[in-house]
Coordinates of C-alpha atoms in Angstrom, one line a residue:
M4 CA 170.8 112.6 41.2
Q5 CA 170.2 112.4 37.5
Q6 CA 172.3 109.2 37.4
L7 CA 170.0 107.7 40.0
Y8 CA 166.9 108.5 37.8
A9 CA 168.7 107.3 34.7
A10 CA 169.4 104.0 36.6
G11 CA 165.6 103.6 36.9
L12 CA 165.3 104.4 40.6
S13 CA 162.0 106.0 41.7
S14 CA 162.0 109.4 43.4
R15 CA 160.9 107.6 46.6
T16 CA 163.9 105.3 46.5
I17 CA 166.2 108.2 45.7
S18 CA 164.9 110.2 48.7
E19 CA 165.6 107.3 50.9
L20 CA 169.1 107.0 49.6
L21 CA 169.8 110.7 49.5
P22 CA 171.5 110.9 52.9
C23 CA 174.1 108.4 51.7
V24 CA 174.5 110.2 48.4
V25 CA 175.0 113.6 50.1
T26 CA 177.6 112.3 52.5
G27 CA 179.2 109.9 50.1
E28 CA 179.0 107.2 52.7
V29 CA 178.5 103.7 51.3
T30 CA 176.8 101.5 53.8
L31 CA 175.7 97.9 53.7
E32 CA 172.1 99.0 53.7
L33 CA 172.8 101.2 50.7
L34 CA 174.4 98.3 48.8
D35 CA 171.5 96.0 49.8
R36 CA 168.9 98.5 48.6
L37 CA 170.7 99.1 45.3
S38 CA 171.0 95.3 44.8
A39 CA 167.3 94.9 45.5
E40 CA 166.5 97.5 42.9
Q41 CA 168.7 95.6 40.4
D42 CA 167.0 92.2 40.9
P43 CA 163.7 93.0 39.0
I44 CA 165.7 94.5 36.2
D45 CA 167.8 91.4 35.9
M46 CA 164.6 89.3 35.8
Q47 CA 163.1 91.5 33.1
I48 CA 166.3 91.1 31.0
S49 CA 166.2 87.3 31.5
D50 CA 162.5 87.3 30.4
L51 CA 163.3 89.4 27.4
V52 CA 166.1 87.1 26.3
K53 CA 163.8 84.1 26.6
T54 CA 161.2 85.9 24.5
R55 CA 163.7 86.9 21.9
D56 CA 165.0 83.3 21.7
R57 CA 161.5 82.0 21.2
L58 CA 160.9 84.6 18.5
D59 CA 164.3 83.6 16.8
G60 CA 163.0 80.0 16.7
I61 CA 159.8 81.0 15.1
I62 CA 161.7 83.1 12.5
T63 CA 164.0 80.2 11.8
T64 CA 161.1 77.9 11.3
A65 CA 159.2 80.4 9.2
T66 CA 162.3 81.0 7.1
A67 CA 162.8 77.3 6.5
V68 CA 159.1 76.8 5.5
G69 CA 159.3 79.9 3.3
D70 CA 162.3 78.5 1.5
T71 CA 160.1 75.6 0.3
G72 CA 158.0 78.0 -1.6
R73 CA 154.7 76.7 0.0
P74 CA 152.2 79.5 0.7
C75 CA 150.8 80.1 4.1
P76 CA 147.5 78.3 4.8
G77 CA 144.5 80.5 4.9

């Protein structure tokens, strides 16, 4: 049960999956539900990677400008 919470599943989802967990039965519905829970996490990871890449670009540009010795406008 703790592993399900640690995997980010809500208590509602866990309660829906509990019968399969208790019996140890792996059904197509269980796999579909777990995959559906994973999809938004994959999307968040993808968005974070894109955001990190943009920030890396900004840092690279700022570093190159900083290496010229010019002060920031302001």
